[in-house]
Short mmCIF file of C-alpha atoms in Angstrom, two decimals:
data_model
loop_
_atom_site.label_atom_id
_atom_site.label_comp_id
_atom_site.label_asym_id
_atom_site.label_seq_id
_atom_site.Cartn_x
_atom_site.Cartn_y
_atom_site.Cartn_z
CA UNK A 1 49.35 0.07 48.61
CA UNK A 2 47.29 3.35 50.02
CA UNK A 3 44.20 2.72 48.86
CA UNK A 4 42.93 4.24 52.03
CA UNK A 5 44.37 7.41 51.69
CA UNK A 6 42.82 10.76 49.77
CA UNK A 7 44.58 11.14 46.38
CA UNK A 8 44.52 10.01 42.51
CA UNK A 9 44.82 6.00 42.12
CA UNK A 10 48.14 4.89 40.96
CA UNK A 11 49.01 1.29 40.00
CA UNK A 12 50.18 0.72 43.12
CA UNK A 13 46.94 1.23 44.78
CA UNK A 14 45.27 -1.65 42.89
CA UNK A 15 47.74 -4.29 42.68
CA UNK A 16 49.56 -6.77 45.39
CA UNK A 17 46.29 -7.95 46.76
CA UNK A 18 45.99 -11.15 45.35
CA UNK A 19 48.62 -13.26 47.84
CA UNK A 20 46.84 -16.06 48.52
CA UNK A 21 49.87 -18.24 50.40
CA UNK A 22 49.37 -15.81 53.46
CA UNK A 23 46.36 -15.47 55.77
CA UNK A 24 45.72 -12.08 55.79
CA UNK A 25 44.79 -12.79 51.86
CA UNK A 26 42.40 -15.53 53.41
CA UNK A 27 41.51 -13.77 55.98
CA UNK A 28 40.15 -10.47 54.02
CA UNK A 29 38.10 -13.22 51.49
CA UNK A 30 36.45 -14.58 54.46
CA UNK A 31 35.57 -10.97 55.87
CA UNK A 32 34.06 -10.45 51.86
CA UNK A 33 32.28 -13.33 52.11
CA UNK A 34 30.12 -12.52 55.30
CA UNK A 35 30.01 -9.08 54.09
CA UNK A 36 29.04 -9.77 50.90
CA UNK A 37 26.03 -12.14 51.79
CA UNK A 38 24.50 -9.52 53.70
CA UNK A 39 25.05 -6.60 50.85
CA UNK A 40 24.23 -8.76 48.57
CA UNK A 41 20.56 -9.13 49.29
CA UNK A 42 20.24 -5.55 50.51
CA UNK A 43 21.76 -4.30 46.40
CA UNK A 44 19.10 -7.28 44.80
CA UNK A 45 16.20 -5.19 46.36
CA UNK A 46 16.64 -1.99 44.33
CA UNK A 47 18.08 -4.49 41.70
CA UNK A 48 14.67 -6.69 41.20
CA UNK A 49 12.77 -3.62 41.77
CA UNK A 50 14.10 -2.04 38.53
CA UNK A 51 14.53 -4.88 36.61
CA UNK A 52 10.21 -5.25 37.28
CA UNK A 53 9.70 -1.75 36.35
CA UNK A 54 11.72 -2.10 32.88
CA UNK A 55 11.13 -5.96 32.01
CA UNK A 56 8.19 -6.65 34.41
CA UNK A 57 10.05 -10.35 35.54
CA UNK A 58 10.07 -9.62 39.65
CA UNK A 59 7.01 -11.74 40.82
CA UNK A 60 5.50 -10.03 44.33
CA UNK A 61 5.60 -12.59 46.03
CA UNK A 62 9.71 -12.94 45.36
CA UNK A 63 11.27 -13.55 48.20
CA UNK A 64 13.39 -10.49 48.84
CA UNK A 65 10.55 -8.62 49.60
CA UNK A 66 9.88 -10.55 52.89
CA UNK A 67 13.15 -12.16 54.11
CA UNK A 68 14.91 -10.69 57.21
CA UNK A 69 17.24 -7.66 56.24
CA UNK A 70 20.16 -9.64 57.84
CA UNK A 71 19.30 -13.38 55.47
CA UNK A 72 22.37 -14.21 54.11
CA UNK A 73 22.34 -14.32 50.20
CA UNK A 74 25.01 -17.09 50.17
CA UNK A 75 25.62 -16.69 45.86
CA UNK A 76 26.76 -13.14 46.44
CA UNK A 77 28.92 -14.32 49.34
CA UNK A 78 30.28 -17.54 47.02
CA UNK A 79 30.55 -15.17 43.77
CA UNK A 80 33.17 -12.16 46.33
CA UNK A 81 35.16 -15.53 47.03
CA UNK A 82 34.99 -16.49 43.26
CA UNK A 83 35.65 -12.90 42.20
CA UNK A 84 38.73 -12.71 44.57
CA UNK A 85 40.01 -15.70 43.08
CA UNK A 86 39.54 -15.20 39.67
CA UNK A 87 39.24 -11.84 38.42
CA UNK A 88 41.42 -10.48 41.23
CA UNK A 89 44.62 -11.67 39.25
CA UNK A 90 43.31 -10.60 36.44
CA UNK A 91 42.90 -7.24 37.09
CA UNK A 92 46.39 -6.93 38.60
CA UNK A 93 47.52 -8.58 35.28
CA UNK A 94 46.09 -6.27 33.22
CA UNK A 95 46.98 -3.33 35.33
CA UNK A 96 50.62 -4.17 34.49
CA UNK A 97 50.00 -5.04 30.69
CA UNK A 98 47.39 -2.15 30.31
CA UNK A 99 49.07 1.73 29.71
CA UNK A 100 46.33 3.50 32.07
CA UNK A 101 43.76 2.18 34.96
CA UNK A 102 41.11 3.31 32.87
CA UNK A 103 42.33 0.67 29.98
CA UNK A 104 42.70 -2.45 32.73
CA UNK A 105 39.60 -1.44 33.76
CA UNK A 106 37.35 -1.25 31.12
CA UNK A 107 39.29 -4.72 29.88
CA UNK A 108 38.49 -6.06 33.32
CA UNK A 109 34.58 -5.06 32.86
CA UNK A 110 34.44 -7.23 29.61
CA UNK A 111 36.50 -10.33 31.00
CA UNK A 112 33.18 -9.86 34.02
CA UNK A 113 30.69 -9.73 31.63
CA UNK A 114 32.01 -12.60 29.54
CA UNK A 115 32.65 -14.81 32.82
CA UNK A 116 29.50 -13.61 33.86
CA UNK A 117 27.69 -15.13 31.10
CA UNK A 118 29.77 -17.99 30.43
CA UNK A 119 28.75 -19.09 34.39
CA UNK A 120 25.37 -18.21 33.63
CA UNK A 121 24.76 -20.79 30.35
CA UNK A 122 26.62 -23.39 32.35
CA UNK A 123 24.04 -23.38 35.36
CA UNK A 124 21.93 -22.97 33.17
CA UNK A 125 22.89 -26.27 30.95
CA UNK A 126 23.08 -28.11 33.89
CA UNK A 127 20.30 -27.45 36.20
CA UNK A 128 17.85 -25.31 34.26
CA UNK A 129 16.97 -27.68 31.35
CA UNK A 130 12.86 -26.90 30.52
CA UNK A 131 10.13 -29.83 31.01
CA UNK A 132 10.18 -32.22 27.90
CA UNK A 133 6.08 -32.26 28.17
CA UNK A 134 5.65 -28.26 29.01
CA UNK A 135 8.57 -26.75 27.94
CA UNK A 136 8.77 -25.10 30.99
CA UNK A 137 12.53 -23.87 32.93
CA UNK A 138 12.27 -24.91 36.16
CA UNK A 139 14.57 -22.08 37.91
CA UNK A 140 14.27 -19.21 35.26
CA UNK A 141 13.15 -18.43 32.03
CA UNK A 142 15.39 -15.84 29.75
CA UNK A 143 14.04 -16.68 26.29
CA UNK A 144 11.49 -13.74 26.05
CA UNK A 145 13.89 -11.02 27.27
CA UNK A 146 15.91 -8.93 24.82
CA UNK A 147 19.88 -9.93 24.81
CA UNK A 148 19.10 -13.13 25.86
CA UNK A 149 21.70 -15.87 24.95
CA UNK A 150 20.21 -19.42 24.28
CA UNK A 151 17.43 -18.50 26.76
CA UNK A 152 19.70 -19.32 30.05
CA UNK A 153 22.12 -16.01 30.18
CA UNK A 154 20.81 -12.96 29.81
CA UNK A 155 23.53 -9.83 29.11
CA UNK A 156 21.18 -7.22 31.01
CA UNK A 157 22.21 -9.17 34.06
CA UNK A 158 25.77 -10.15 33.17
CA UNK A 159 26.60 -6.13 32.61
CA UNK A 160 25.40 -5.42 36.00
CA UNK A 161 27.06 -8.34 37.65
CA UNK A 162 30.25 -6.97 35.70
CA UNK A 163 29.84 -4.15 37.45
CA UNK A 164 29.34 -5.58 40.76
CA UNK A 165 32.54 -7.53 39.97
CA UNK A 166 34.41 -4.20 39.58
CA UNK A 167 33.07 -2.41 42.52
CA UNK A 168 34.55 -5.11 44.49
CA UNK A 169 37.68 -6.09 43.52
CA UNK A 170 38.48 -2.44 42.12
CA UNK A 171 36.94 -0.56 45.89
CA UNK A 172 36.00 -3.25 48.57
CA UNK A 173 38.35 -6.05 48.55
CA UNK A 174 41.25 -3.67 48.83
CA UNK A 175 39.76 -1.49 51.46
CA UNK A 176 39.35 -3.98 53.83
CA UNK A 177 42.43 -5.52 53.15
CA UNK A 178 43.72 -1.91 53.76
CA UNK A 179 41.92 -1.50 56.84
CA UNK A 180 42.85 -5.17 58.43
CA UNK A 181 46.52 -3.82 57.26
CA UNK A 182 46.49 -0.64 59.86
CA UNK A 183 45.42 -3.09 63.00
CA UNK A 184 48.11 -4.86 64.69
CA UNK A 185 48.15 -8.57 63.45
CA UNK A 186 46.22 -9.49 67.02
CA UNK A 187 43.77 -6.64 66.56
CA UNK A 188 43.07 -7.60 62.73
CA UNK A 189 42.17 -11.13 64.21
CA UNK A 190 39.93 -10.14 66.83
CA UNK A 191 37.92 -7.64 64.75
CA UNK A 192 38.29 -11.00 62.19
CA UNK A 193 36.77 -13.26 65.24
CA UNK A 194 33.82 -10.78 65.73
CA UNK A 195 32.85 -9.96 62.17
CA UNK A 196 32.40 -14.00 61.56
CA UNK A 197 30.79 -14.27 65.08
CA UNK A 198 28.36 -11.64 64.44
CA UNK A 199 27.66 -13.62 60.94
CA UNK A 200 26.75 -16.24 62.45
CA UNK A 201 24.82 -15.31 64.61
CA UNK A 202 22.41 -13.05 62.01
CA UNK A 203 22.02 -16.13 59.94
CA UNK A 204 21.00 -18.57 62.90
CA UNK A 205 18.91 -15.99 64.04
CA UNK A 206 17.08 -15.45 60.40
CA UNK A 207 16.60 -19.21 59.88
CA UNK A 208 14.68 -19.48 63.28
CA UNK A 209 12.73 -16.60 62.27
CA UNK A 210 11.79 -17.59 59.16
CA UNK A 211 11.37 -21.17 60.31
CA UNK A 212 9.03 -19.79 62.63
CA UNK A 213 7.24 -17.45 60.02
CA UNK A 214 6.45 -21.35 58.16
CA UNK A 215 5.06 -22.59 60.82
CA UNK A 216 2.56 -19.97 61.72
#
């Protein structure tokens, strides 16, 4: 594993990362996590912004537009844990089965997709059932957008969480389990110790602000 260094990916690069009976494993998907809740809502700004300009859906009002730049997004911090768990395997699977990278990876960016909207219809079916007197969805409302399935998913989204998907498990999730791999195990946890500290500390410090923004 050298994902780190300069040179052409190789198998080798992309697989052994998913060892989840040690806690360096554990340790990198908590690191993700925090990460991930933070990047998260920083990516969903030029994300909503596009998606307004080509299917007009963002209201102005939304949210992102006014929450502190360090608000954790917890779903993208619950779907790098998810992604680690799931499709992390999977790629490593395929990257064995598959002839090139490029195969395993284009395979990988269906299985996403699919997952994707599978998790999507389920939420959907679950939480986002419309008002038996107006017919309204309470959380979101696909039915009007092209490649819409059953009104809940919607493949627009799904591709570009697929994408998201690879970007992490393919670049992020083995850089920084690269990078915790060059510190001595006591280093690694101390950097560990004050990534999570730091967390924390952002998203107290974003609830009292916007608990304070309420208020006045």
């Amino acid at each position: 594993m050298a994902i780190l260094k300069f040179h052409k990916p190789t198998e080798k690069d992309e697989i052994g990362y998913f060892a989840p009976l040690t806690w360096p494993f554990w340790r990198a998907v908590l690191v993700c996590f925090c990460l991930c809740c933070l990047v998260g809502h920083w990516l969903e700004m030029p994300y909503c912004w596009l998606m307004d300009q080509c299917f007009g859906i963002v209201a102005d009002d939304y949210a992102v537009w006014t929450d502190p730049w360090y608000h954790p997004y917890w779903v993208y911090g619950f779907g790098a844990a998810f992604m680690t768990l799931l499709i992390e395997p999977l790629k490593e699977r395929l990257i064995l089965r598959r002839k090139t990278l490029w195969g395993a990876f284009l395979e990988s960016l269906v299985l996403a997709i699919v997952i994707a909207m599978v998790l999507e219809l389920v939420m959907g079916w679950l939480i986002n059932q419309p008002d038996p007197a107006t017919g309204e969805y309470p959380f979101w409302d696909n039915s009007q957008l092209p490649g819409n399935v059953f009104g809940q998913a919607w493949l627009v989204n799904d591709f570009f969480i697929g994408l998201a998907a690879m970007l992490y498990v393919w670049v992020i999730f083995p850089v920084v389990c690269e990078g915790f791999a060059l510190l001595s195990p006591k280093a690694a946890n101390v950097v560990f110790a004050l990534i999570v500290a730091a967390f924390i500390a952002g998203v107290t410090a974003s609830y009292l602000e916007l608990k304070l923004w309420e208020k006045y």
